[in-house]
């Protein structure tokens, strides 16, 4: 596997799959990237399970860098791969110390990071792997998903699992857990907003990828979640967002 | 002790043992007795080396008595300084015994006004009132307001001594120890200080002072104690 | 108020630390009250740093114990506290100023974040208030306000030390431990730092235990003093008592060795 893709997700998925599971694999929201395709084929070959690109039909969804736009339901499992599972690592290199900090809920340093952002940039500049607090108790790194996806973690009916292969760590957010992104009273958490609708389906509520079309810098904004976008188009919604 | 007696020293013995000089012993007191009542100004006299400053330091608790009692009336009780805990001695210094040493220990950067106000602040006085009182005393001793924000480190010997005196008188302690209060002063300032001593004594302060200047001594002292070398 | 019912803030009872057969410190007992500054003086190898670490819960003593009076007035034995209680105490009620400020600061974040961290650790969630507190403390330790976003890497040694003090005092601790706080600083820088420490401790109700080899520092800052040699307390008393009427041979040697300028 290419370094950086991470075995964490693959290991977690491998341990979960039952013969009747339906697996979806996405990479930055897309089912058709090389890596997503390889992993899907790998599991078909080794586990013999069915696969799908349809978020609603999947029972296990392995993902890197995005959470699907389609809301997940009870019984589904989301598997996210995390490169650095320890949210406190940036300020505390010692594992013994970070474990204590979690055990004693000593999370002051997380807000130090946000403070630094505001002091330096005038706002919280973290846009990926934005730290959040689970069940009012534990702070986690939700993996390098855009902060746009953080609200999806909150009270999600699906089980959300996080695997870090190199660090041999697994953590989980049980279904319906409260997940609140960290912020300050006077600098509340907010998600990214896009100026453009999706060029293909006209959607204004999804996370968009920016695609450079040519050498002259022409760009196009399209949904990063390919399944979500194609469903909207199949339902007759066009680039204006209105039914054709 | 009677109501007016504030200090009673009984059988005071003090010998310095200088271990690094082969254990040489210097006996300073061998059974000294002394009492001091409200309003008295006791002048301690004697040749150099007879222990005048040592006596004041023993009363203030800086020197430790070898034997004997040094009893003061403190917050309504009689306390023996010779056996009191450091913490209690600290409280006695804050509330009962004021001291004017021979030389001001000037700390760089600490303003004159703060130095004089400190004894009042240490006993819990309001900062504004403490500084106002400090200002009154400094003005009385002819240290002008333009100098109050400066540290006395650069002042003349006489100016430093007047700051020291202001500090000693600030808290109006019942007992006041004065070690050569007029030594570095010109005649005008000498008179100011002697007037302050007389006023304090009239107000009931019990004072022990060392005055090398006989005229000054005669002007304010109500009693004298002549020290001689111990046998 | 009488003295009798005024409880001490910190009490060491027969405190000792052994390393195999070697004595770190032995049989140290004293009591410290609110508003007092106690100096622990001694030369290298005297055990003063070991003692400080035992007092501040960084080392577990081999014998004896330390008691501390919490804000609710309960007197607790420190070894009976849970780890969570210990760490909370160290963040809110206590401060520790290291000789090398790099050990007591986060060099990778700004000065403002360094000062604000303890506030954030106890739940302060308003950026404006945190920054305001940081500015207030920078002013109190005489660091210019426009340095608030600089990393301590850009600070001089004296500034770093003052920043360390601000970082420790922002939560209003009642007891601060200092380990050779002026060590390694130029004389003029030391003077400024000592002046600051004196102003912060005197009359503020803040208690401090200051380890130093420098008698002048002890004279300036402390009202009481303990002299240590080879792990044992040789002499103790009011600072002026120990410095002007030293009783023990070692104390006399120490005091007489100091050059008078």
XYZ file of C-alpha atoms in Angstrom:
736
model
C 0.000 0.000 0.000
C 1.333 3.442 -0.713
C 2.706 5.133 2.349
C 0.301 7.751 3.612
C -2.806 5.857 2.699
C -2.471 4.130 5.998
C -3.260 0.632 7.036
C -5.314 1.737 10.001
C -8.540 1.865 8.062
C -7.855 -1.402 6.243
C -7.109 -3.262 9.466
C -10.258 -2.014 11.153
C -12.400 -2.859 8.137
C -10.807 -6.284 7.845
C -11.674 -7.068 11.431
C -15.296 -6.008 10.958
C -16.424 -7.553 7.696
C -19.035 -10.294 7.792
C -20.065 -12.268 4.726
C -23.254 -10.268 4.250
C -21.629 -6.821 4.619
C -21.713 -4.329 1.795
C -18.560 -2.243 1.623
C -18.092 1.262 0.262
C -14.596 2.750 0.032
C -14.016 6.422 -0.638
C -10.935 8.554 -0.850
C -11.504 12.310 -0.475
C -15.148 11.628 -1.077
C -14.685 9.779 -4.376
C -15.290 6.071 -5.001
C -13.237 6.001 -8.163
C -9.746 7.031 -7.124
C -6.983 4.474 -7.626
C -6.615 3.827 -3.913
C -10.314 3.440 -3.240
C -10.598 1.037 -6.154
C -7.582 -1.005 -5.012
C -8.863 -1.405 -1.509
C -12.329 -2.338 -2.664
C -10.886 -4.983 -4.980
C -8.671 -6.248 -2.197
C -11.624 -6.930 0.044
C -13.659 -8.502 -2.733
C -10.748 -10.863 -3.319
C -10.061 -11.699 0.319
C -13.443 -11.426 1.969
C -15.718 -12.005 -0.939
C -18.136 -9.310 0.169
C -20.377 -7.167 -1.967
C -19.395 -3.557 -2.643
C -21.283 -0.432 -3.558
C -20.868 3.226 -4.304
C -24.234 4.044 -2.809
C -23.839 5.430 0.693
C -27.319 4.335 1.712
C -26.725 0.705 0.716
C -23.348 0.292 2.417
C -23.069 -1.378 5.808
C -19.386 -0.540 6.237
C -17.917 2.634 4.775
C -14.150 3.000 4.804
C -13.082 6.551 4.130
C -10.108 8.834 4.003
C -10.429 12.586 4.403
C -14.225 12.927 4.112
C -17.471 11.917 5.699
C -20.249 11.222 3.183
C -22.809 13.993 2.677
C -25.669 11.515 2.891
C -26.651 11.175 6.554
C -25.729 7.768 7.973
C -28.144 5.475 9.724
C -28.244 3.039 12.587
C -26.403 -0.153 11.857
C -23.927 1.472 9.511
C -20.247 1.673 10.446
C -17.926 4.435 9.318
C -14.217 3.626 9.378
C -11.812 6.559 9.259
C -8.091 6.333 8.933
C -6.034 8.624 11.215
C -2.347 9.434 10.654
C -1.677 10.964 14.090
C -4.300 9.749 16.521
C -3.099 11.813 19.481
C -4.586 15.343 19.409
C -2.206 16.487 22.146
C 0.916 15.282 20.360
C 1.680 18.638 18.773
C 2.431 20.143 22.177
C 3.361 17.074 24.211
C 5.706 14.523 22.682
C 5.616 12.057 25.567
C 3.056 9.282 25.354
C 3.120 8.765 29.134
C 2.179 12.384 29.625
C -0.573 12.531 26.992
C -2.220 9.439 28.464
C -2.294 11.161 31.832
C -3.714 14.286 30.308
C -6.574 12.324 28.779
C -7.131 10.409 31.995
C -7.337 13.639 33.976
C -9.126 15.637 31.253
C -6.255 18.135 31.130
C -7.112 19.719 27.815
C -5.980 23.304 28.347
C -3.324 22.897 25.661
C -5.929 22.280 22.976
C -7.258 25.750 23.468
C -3.703 27.058 23.459
C -3.512 25.946 19.857
C -6.741 27.727 18.986
C -5.570 30.819 20.881
C -2.397 30.860 18.803
C -4.442 30.711 15.612
C -6.501 33.697 16.621
C -3.462 35.644 17.787
C -1.690 34.969 14.527
C -4.482 35.027 11.970
C -7.343 36.751 13.688
C -9.459 33.612 13.523
C -9.136 29.886 14.158
C -7.189 28.796 11.110
C -7.445 25.059 11.590
C -9.543 23.702 8.736
C -8.713 20.005 8.844
C -8.523 17.534 11.705
C -10.319 20.067 13.852
C -10.369 18.885 17.485
C -13.674 18.023 19.080
C -14.906 16.869 22.480
C -16.870 13.624 22.735
C -19.593 13.126 25.345
C -18.329 16.199 27.158
C -15.238 14.323 28.214
C -12.646 13.227 25.697
C -10.944 15.334 23.077
C -10.191 13.612 19.812
C -8.562 14.229 16.501
C -11.328 13.322 14.056
C -8.763 12.436 11.333
C -7.966 14.841 8.499
C -11.574 15.476 7.521
C -12.400 19.097 6.728
C -13.984 20.923 9.634
C -16.962 21.151 7.326
C -17.603 17.512 8.268
C -17.242 17.914 12.037
C -20.968 18.543 12.608
C -21.655 15.176 11.013
C -19.856 13.478 13.901
C -22.360 14.853 16.367
C -25.161 12.474 17.375
C -24.508 10.313 14.343
C -26.676 7.169 14.402
C -23.819 5.150 12.889
C -20.815 3.813 14.753
C -17.700 5.789 13.897
C -14.363 3.989 14.192
C -10.893 5.478 13.859
C -7.819 3.395 13.105
C -4.167 4.373 13.172
C -2.038 1.585 11.688
C 1.453 2.712 12.548
C 0.531 3.764 16.105
C -1.666 0.676 16.595
C -4.488 2.747 18.033
C -8.221 2.322 17.614
C -10.843 4.621 19.028
C -14.547 4.889 18.588
C -17.434 7.293 18.857
C -20.507 5.326 19.921
C -23.720 6.041 18.012
C -25.606 9.166 19.102
C -22.675 10.552 21.096
C -22.487 14.307 21.441
C -19.475 15.623 19.597
C -18.746 19.326 20.009
C -15.942 21.090 18.168
C -13.651 23.169 20.389
C -13.855 26.917 20.201
C -13.966 30.123 22.227
C -17.105 31.941 23.349
C -16.083 34.941 21.294
C -14.748 32.868 18.378
C -17.365 30.161 17.909
C -16.868 27.164 15.650
C -18.157 27.639 12.127
C -17.988 25.549 8.960
C -16.591 26.549 5.619
C -18.971 28.199 3.220
C -18.492 28.078 -0.530
C -19.177 30.963 -2.858
C -20.215 28.698 -5.720
C -22.727 25.888 -6.078
C -21.592 22.553 -7.444
C -21.047 22.979 -11.164
C -22.615 19.577 -11.844
C -25.596 19.241 -9.527
C -26.095 22.773 -8.339
C -25.894 21.768 -4.670
C -25.037 24.441 -2.141
C -24.806 22.284 0.964
C -21.955 19.961 0.140
C -18.186 20.175 0.403
C -16.731 21.184 -2.931
C -13.459 20.321 -4.615
C -11.848 22.945 -6.767
C -10.759 21.588 -10.139
C -8.402 23.500 -12.393
C -9.613 22.997 -15.955
C -6.829 24.410 -18.116
C -3.633 26.390 -18.261
C -5.526 29.633 -18.176
C -6.698 28.895 -14.615
C -10.298 28.170 -15.416
C -11.724 26.395 -12.422
C -14.753 24.403 -11.585
C -16.225 23.560 -8.194
C -17.802 20.138 -7.855
C -19.023 18.021 -4.960
C -16.223 15.998 -3.459
C -18.733 13.283 -2.534
C -19.246 11.652 -5.938
C -22.127 9.464 -4.842
C -24.031 12.414 -3.412
C -23.500 14.445 -6.571
C -24.530 11.709 -8.979
C -27.678 11.028 -6.956
C -28.666 14.666 -7.156
C -28.124 14.661 -10.898
C -30.067 11.416 -11.265
C -32.943 13.081 -9.420
C -33.060 15.631 -12.171
C -31.221 18.481 -10.473
C -28.882 20.355 -12.751
C -26.189 22.938 -12.366
C -28.760 25.547 -11.538
C -29.906 23.388 -8.695
C -33.344 23.279 -10.154
C -35.156 20.396 -11.728
C -34.678 20.233 -15.457
C 4.514 43.960 84.521
C 2.627 47.089 85.442
C 0.498 48.846 82.871
C 3.172 51.371 82.002
C 6.130 49.013 81.843
C 6.557 47.793 78.298
C 9.937 46.085 78.380
C 11.717 44.141 81.075
C 15.108 42.545 80.656
C 16.302 40.102 83.288
C 19.713 38.480 83.578
C 20.567 38.991 79.912
C 23.659 37.075 78.862
C 25.190 37.132 75.399
C 28.487 35.679 74.237
C 29.546 35.501 70.614
C 31.408 32.324 69.715
C 33.479 32.822 66.601
C 34.041 29.281 65.369
C 36.014 30.295 62.325
C 38.453 32.179 64.509
C 39.364 29.159 66.533
C 36.391 29.398 68.824
C 37.175 32.822 70.245
C 34.474 33.957 72.622
C 33.384 37.529 73.042
C 31.187 38.126 76.039
C 28.936 41.136 75.651
C 26.448 40.862 78.478
C 26.584 38.949 81.690
C 23.393 39.441 83.636
C 22.121 42.772 82.307
C 18.885 44.066 83.787
C 16.736 46.812 82.395
C 13.177 48.056 82.436
C 11.452 50.532 80.196
C 8.111 52.242 80.723
C 5.787 54.212 78.488
C 7.058 57.642 77.639
C 10.619 56.982 78.776
C 13.586 57.827 76.627
C 16.429 55.642 77.827
C 19.826 56.673 76.499
C 22.339 53.835 76.421
C 25.882 55.056 76.830
C 29.335 53.540 77.064
C 32.582 53.261 75.187
C 32.797 51.586 71.846
C 32.571 47.808 72.028
C 30.498 47.666 75.201
C 27.472 46.318 73.368
C 25.174 49.303 72.829
C 24.088 48.248 69.343
C 24.066 44.623 70.452
C 21.549 45.474 73.145
C 19.193 46.962 70.595
C 19.643 43.952 68.334
C 18.947 41.589 71.185
C 15.724 43.406 71.976
C 14.755 43.405 68.280
C 15.453 39.689 68.113
C 18.222 39.881 65.542
C 20.738 38.603 68.075
C 19.843 35.535 70.107
C 20.223 35.784 73.846
C 22.405 33.164 75.487
C 20.421 33.311 78.694
C 17.978 35.554 80.478
C 14.641 37.076 79.532
C 13.644 39.934 77.293
C 9.991 40.475 77.987
C 7.748 42.840 76.073
C 4.079 43.634 76.266
C 2.764 42.518 72.895
C -0.929 42.598 72.023
C -1.769 42.632 75.694
C 0.394 39.631 76.658
C 3.918 39.385 77.983
C 6.215 37.645 75.494
C 9.822 36.659 76.090
C 11.687 37.502 72.910
C 14.648 35.340 73.992
C 12.543 32.225 73.533
C 9.883 33.352 71.068
C 9.466 31.616 67.712
C 10.676 33.427 64.596
C 7.090 33.916 63.530
C 6.161 35.559 66.811
C 9.192 37.796 66.681
C 8.096 38.829 63.200
C 4.705 39.806 64.586
C 6.327 41.719 67.447
C 8.419 43.682 64.949
C 5.357 44.487 62.910
C 3.220 45.694 65.784
C 5.219 46.411 68.907
C 8.834 47.276 68.301
C 10.077 49.733 65.683
C 13.716 50.135 64.875
C 16.009 52.701 63.316
C 19.326 51.076 62.552
C 22.533 52.960 62.037
C 22.582 52.563 58.297
C 19.795 52.335 55.803
C 19.858 49.129 53.812
C 18.818 50.717 50.555
C 17.547 48.396 47.870
C 17.976 49.686 44.333
C 14.754 50.504 42.497
C 12.540 50.690 45.576
C 11.230 54.275 45.893
C 11.778 56.230 49.088
C 8.069 56.630 49.716
C 7.552 52.871 49.545
C 10.423 52.234 51.932
C 8.902 54.552 54.504
C 5.379 53.221 54.002
C 6.393 49.594 54.248
C 6.038 49.133 58.039
C 2.470 50.372 57.800
C 1.673 48.148 54.846
C 3.094 45.166 56.700
C 0.665 45.627 59.527
C -2.226 45.789 57.114
C -2.691 49.513 56.748
C -4.450 50.854 53.661
C -1.937 51.701 50.916
C -3.139 55.254 50.347
C -3.094 56.083 54.060
C 0.304 54.466 54.477
C 1.771 56.563 51.697
C 0.177 59.704 53.035
C 1.716 59.146 56.447
C 5.059 58.355 54.818
C 4.854 61.637 52.933
C 4.124 63.570 56.123
C 7.193 62.151 57.830
C 9.458 62.732 54.861
C 8.306 66.329 54.609
C 8.875 66.777 58.307
C 12.417 65.527 57.848
C 12.982 67.866 54.904
C 13.096 65.219 52.186
C 11.222 66.986 49.360
C 8.480 65.269 47.312
C 10.568 65.336 44.151
C 12.823 62.700 45.735
C 10.074 60.367 46.939
C 9.892 58.253 43.784
C 13.653 57.698 43.754
C 15.496 54.941 45.556
C 17.644 56.352 48.387
C 20.643 54.488 46.992
C 21.985 57.716 45.527
C 21.116 59.946 48.492
C 23.688 61.436 50.832
C 24.395 59.743 54.179
C 22.300 62.316 56.000
C 19.381 61.925 53.605
C 19.505 58.165 53.888
C 19.470 58.403 57.640
C 16.429 60.670 57.577
C 14.607 58.160 55.346
C 15.565 55.488 57.851
C 14.177 57.563 60.701
C 10.945 58.269 58.849
C 10.556 54.553 58.306
C 11.187 53.816 61.978
C 8.607 56.324 63.165
C 5.987 55.483 60.541
C 4.066 52.767 62.330
C 3.981 54.494 65.745
C 5.074 51.329 67.508
C 4.817 51.352 71.331
C 8.556 50.672 71.644
C 11.169 52.327 69.460
C 14.859 51.432 69.204
C 17.122 54.167 67.825
C 20.751 53.469 66.949
C 22.613 56.788 66.491
C 19.615 58.600 64.962
C 21.399 61.952 64.687
C 24.865 60.750 63.709
C 25.013 61.939 60.092
C 22.734 64.957 60.422
C 23.403 68.654 60.256
C 22.165 70.814 63.165
C 18.846 71.729 61.551
C 17.913 68.134 60.841
C 19.218 67.037 64.174
C 16.707 69.348 65.833
C 13.898 67.987 63.691
C 14.688 64.439 64.739
C 15.039 65.302 68.407
C 11.677 67.054 68.249
C 10.120 63.911 66.786
C 11.643 61.849 69.575
C 10.296 64.211 72.211
C 6.841 64.143 70.659
C 6.794 60.387 70.460
C 7.859 60.109 74.059
C 5.163 62.574 75.131
C 2.646 60.429 73.294
C 3.688 57.402 75.335
C 6.220 55.673 73.091
C 8.965 53.934 75.073
C 12.307 54.688 73.462
C 15.797 53.294 73.819
C 18.398 55.315 71.980
C 22.109 55.400 71.387
C 23.346 58.982 70.978
C 27.036 59.551 70.659
C 26.295 63.277 70.823
C 26.012 64.241 74.519
C 24.015 67.381 73.810
C 21.409 65.453 71.863
C 21.283 62.894 74.585
C 20.770 65.455 77.266
C 18.018 67.104 75.278
C 15.713 64.084 75.046
C 16.803 61.384 77.483
C 14.745 60.828 80.621
C 17.177 58.179 81.899
C 20.555 56.799 80.997
C 22.058 53.363 81.182
C 25.817 53.254 81.162
C 27.284 50.038 79.783
C 30.703 48.879 80.784
C 32.698 45.898 79.539
C 31.708 42.648 81.237
C 34.291 41.081 83.492
C -6.869 37.842 65.072
C -4.415 36.087 67.363
C -1.446 34.189 66.091
C -2.471 30.984 67.789
C -5.405 30.222 65.523
C -3.624 31.160 62.333
C -2.846 27.837 60.663
C 0.321 27.382 58.649
C 0.042 26.973 54.889
C 2.735 24.341 54.425
C 4.247 22.008 56.998
C 7.190 19.697 56.434
C 7.604 16.940 59.016
C 10.788 14.918 59.185
C 11.161 15.080 55.428
C 13.929 12.987 53.967
C 15.060 11.627 50.614
C 17.615 8.853 50.280
C 19.219 7.614 47.108
C 20.388 4.149 48.059
C 22.747 4.984 50.881
C 23.285 8.557 49.815
C 21.440 11.310 51.646
C 19.574 13.769 49.449
C 18.046 15.480 52.435
C 17.284 14.306 55.937
C 14.963 15.152 58.780
C 13.748 18.500 57.526
C 10.902 20.077 59.451
C 9.439 23.553 59.246
C 6.169 25.420 58.923
C 5.371 28.203 56.487
C 2.536 30.682 56.906
C 0.628 32.760 54.382
C 2.610 35.756 53.197
C 5.983 34.389 54.299
C 8.976 33.908 52.079
C 11.331 31.165 53.229
C 14.810 30.920 51.763
C 16.601 27.589 51.644
C 20.276 28.359 51.270
C 23.276 26.147 50.851
C 26.118 25.371 48.554
C 26.096 22.776 45.771
C 25.311 19.363 47.126
C 23.604 20.751 50.198
C 20.337 19.037 49.334
C 18.372 22.224 48.867
C 17.110 21.329 45.390
C 16.180 17.834 46.534
C 14.250 19.365 49.399
C 12.435 21.722 47.068
C 11.424 18.847 44.818
C 10.111 16.876 47.788
C 8.123 19.867 49.003
C 6.619 20.536 45.583
C 5.639 16.909 44.952
C 8.075 16.367 42.136
C 9.903 13.721 44.153
C 8.386 11.257 46.546
C 10.149 11.552 49.904
C 11.689 8.474 51.520
C 10.529 9.584 54.939
C 8.337 12.182 56.556
C 5.529 14.053 54.919
C 4.322 17.412 53.738
C 0.997 18.945 54.708
C -0.745 21.730 52.846
C -3.724 23.859 53.751
C -6.215 23.934 50.876
C -8.403 26.897 50.055
C -11.258 25.297 51.943
C -8.952 25.363 55.014
C -8.529 21.591 55.169
C -4.987 20.480 55.979
C -4.047 17.545 53.717
C -1.030 15.296 53.543
C 0.259 15.681 50.008
C 1.085 12.018 49.586
C -2.582 11.232 50.217
C -3.781 13.296 47.284
C -4.791 11.542 44.085
C -2.803 12.283 40.986
C -5.654 14.382 39.626
C -5.812 16.449 42.820
C -2.054 16.865 42.824
C -1.897 18.065 39.272
C -4.838 20.397 39.801
C -3.161 21.878 42.850
C 0.032 22.449 40.931
C -1.880 24.255 38.217
C -4.040 26.503 40.328
C -2.785 26.964 43.876
C 0.929 26.579 43.312
C 3.617 27.932 41.074
C 7.092 26.658 40.278
C 9.730 28.947 38.856
C 12.629 26.998 37.372
C 16.163 28.243 37.241
C 16.151 27.778 33.492
C 12.999 29.458 32.208
C 12.904 27.118 29.234
C 11.865 24.378 31.621
C 8.935 26.393 32.821
C 7.723 27.816 29.523
C 6.413 26.484 26.233
C 9.038 27.841 23.902
C 7.004 26.948 20.823
C 4.004 29.140 21.534
C 3.591 32.872 22.041
C 4.079 34.693 25.329
C 0.363 35.383 25.482
C -0.431 31.690 25.099
C 2.124 30.859 27.773
C 0.411 33.133 30.248
C -3.108 32.172 29.154
C -2.585 28.415 29.254
C -3.406 27.948 32.909
C -6.560 29.967 32.510
C -7.594 27.804 29.594
C -6.721 24.727 31.613
C -9.212 25.736 34.305
C -11.981 26.408 31.833
C -11.636 30.004 30.671
C -13.209 30.041 27.205
C -13.283 33.688 26.234
C -10.384 34.648 23.991
C -10.724 38.343 24.762
C -10.538 37.782 28.508
C -7.582 35.458 28.181
C -5.709 37.969 26.107
C -6.654 40.718 28.522
C -5.251 38.760 31.449
C -2.066 38.084 29.497
C -1.634 41.794 28.754
C -2.248 42.656 32.378
C 0.432 40.257 33.557
C 2.943 41.305 30.939
C 2.539 44.798 32.297
C 3.038 43.626 35.864
C 6.262 41.858 34.991
C 7.386 44.809 32.905
C 7.308 43.201 29.490
C 6.045 45.466 26.724
C 2.571 44.690 25.479
C 3.627 44.453 21.854
C 5.736 41.394 22.715
C 2.613 39.372 23.557
C 2.587 37.440 20.294
C 6.321 36.787 20.233
C 7.657 33.383 21.128
C 9.896 33.277 24.211
C 12.655 32.250 21.826
C 12.840 35.918 20.903
C 13.113 36.979 24.559
C 16.252 37.676 26.558
C 17.022 35.507 29.599
C 15.673 38.076 32.026
C 12.487 38.530 30.007
C 11.978 34.782 29.839
C 12.276 34.565 33.573
C 9.750 37.332 34.069
C 7.455 35.597 31.621
C 7.810 32.400 33.601
C 6.763 34.256 36.706
C 3.724 35.717 34.955
C 2.753 32.278 33.651
C 2.870 30.944 37.196
C 0.984 33.757 38.869
C -1.942 34.215 36.486
C -4.197 31.822 38.404
C -3.461 33.549 41.706
C -1.552 30.770 43.436
C -0.996 30.939 47.176
C 2.410 29.288 47.186
C 5.288 29.621 44.746
C 8.427 27.521 44.714
C 11.504 29.069 43.153
C 14.668 27.226 42.264
C 17.603 29.639 41.937
C 15.374 32.128 40.121
C 18.207 34.556 39.414
C 20.762 31.937 38.462
C 22.632 32.627 35.261
C 21.395 36.189 34.870
C 23.531 39.302 34.676
C 23.686 41.324 37.857
C 21.589 44.221 36.633
C 19.022 41.798 35.265
C 18.993 39.993 38.581
C 18.336 43.228 40.410
C 15.303 43.931 38.290
C 13.989 40.414 38.751
C 14.503 40.474 42.501
C 12.728 43.783 42.708
C 9.801 42.289 40.837
C 9.696 39.215 43.041
C 9.895 41.330 46.121
C 6.980 43.461 44.999
C 4.918 40.427 44.085
C 5.482 38.632 47.371
C 5.604 41.392 49.930
C 2.215 42.330 51.287
C 0.362 40.236 48.735
C -0.277 37.252 50.941
C 1.692 35.091 48.535
C 3.997 32.603 50.200
C 7.190 31.449 48.606
C 9.957 28.940 49.159
C 13.099 30.136 47.422
C 16.151 27.950 46.949
C 19.293 29.965 46.455
C 23.016 29.790 47.039
C 23.144 33.583 47.052
C 22.764 35.063 50.540
C 22.021 38.485 49.100
C 18.984 37.060 47.339
C 17.879 35.477 50.586
C 18.383 38.734 52.461
C 16.355 40.661 49.941
C 13.438 38.323 49.492
C 12.976 36.225 52.576
C 11.833 36.796 56.108
C 13.007 33.364 57.248
C 15.865 31.147 56.273
C 17.049 27.548 56.455
C 20.727 26.734 55.986
C 21.548 23.310 54.580
C 24.703 21.290 54.369
C 25.106 17.678 53.265
C 21.361 17.218 53.247
C 20.759 18.405 56.764
C 19.377 21.595 58.239
C 22.264 23.269 60.011
C 20.512 26.370 61.237
C 17.262 28.212 60.790
C 15.566 31.364 61.942
C 14.633 34.835 60.817
C 16.787 35.914 57.924
C 18.466 38.708 59.857
C 19.088 36.341 62.771
C 20.882 33.805 60.644
C 22.876 36.374 58.696
C 23.855 38.644 61.584
C 24.111 36.212 64.493
C 24.982 32.856 62.927
C 25.405 30.207 65.619
C 26.782 27.172 63.822
C 30.339 26.988 62.485
C 29.153 26.259 58.950
C 26.707 29.132 58.950
C 29.420 31.476 60.199
C 31.691 30.253 57.429
C 29.013 30.781 54.807
C 28.141 34.276 55.987
C 31.729 35.392 56.325
C 32.585 34.089 52.871
C 30.280 36.547 51.182
C 32.196 39.504 49.844
C 30.833 42.846 50.899
C 30.842 45.254 48.024
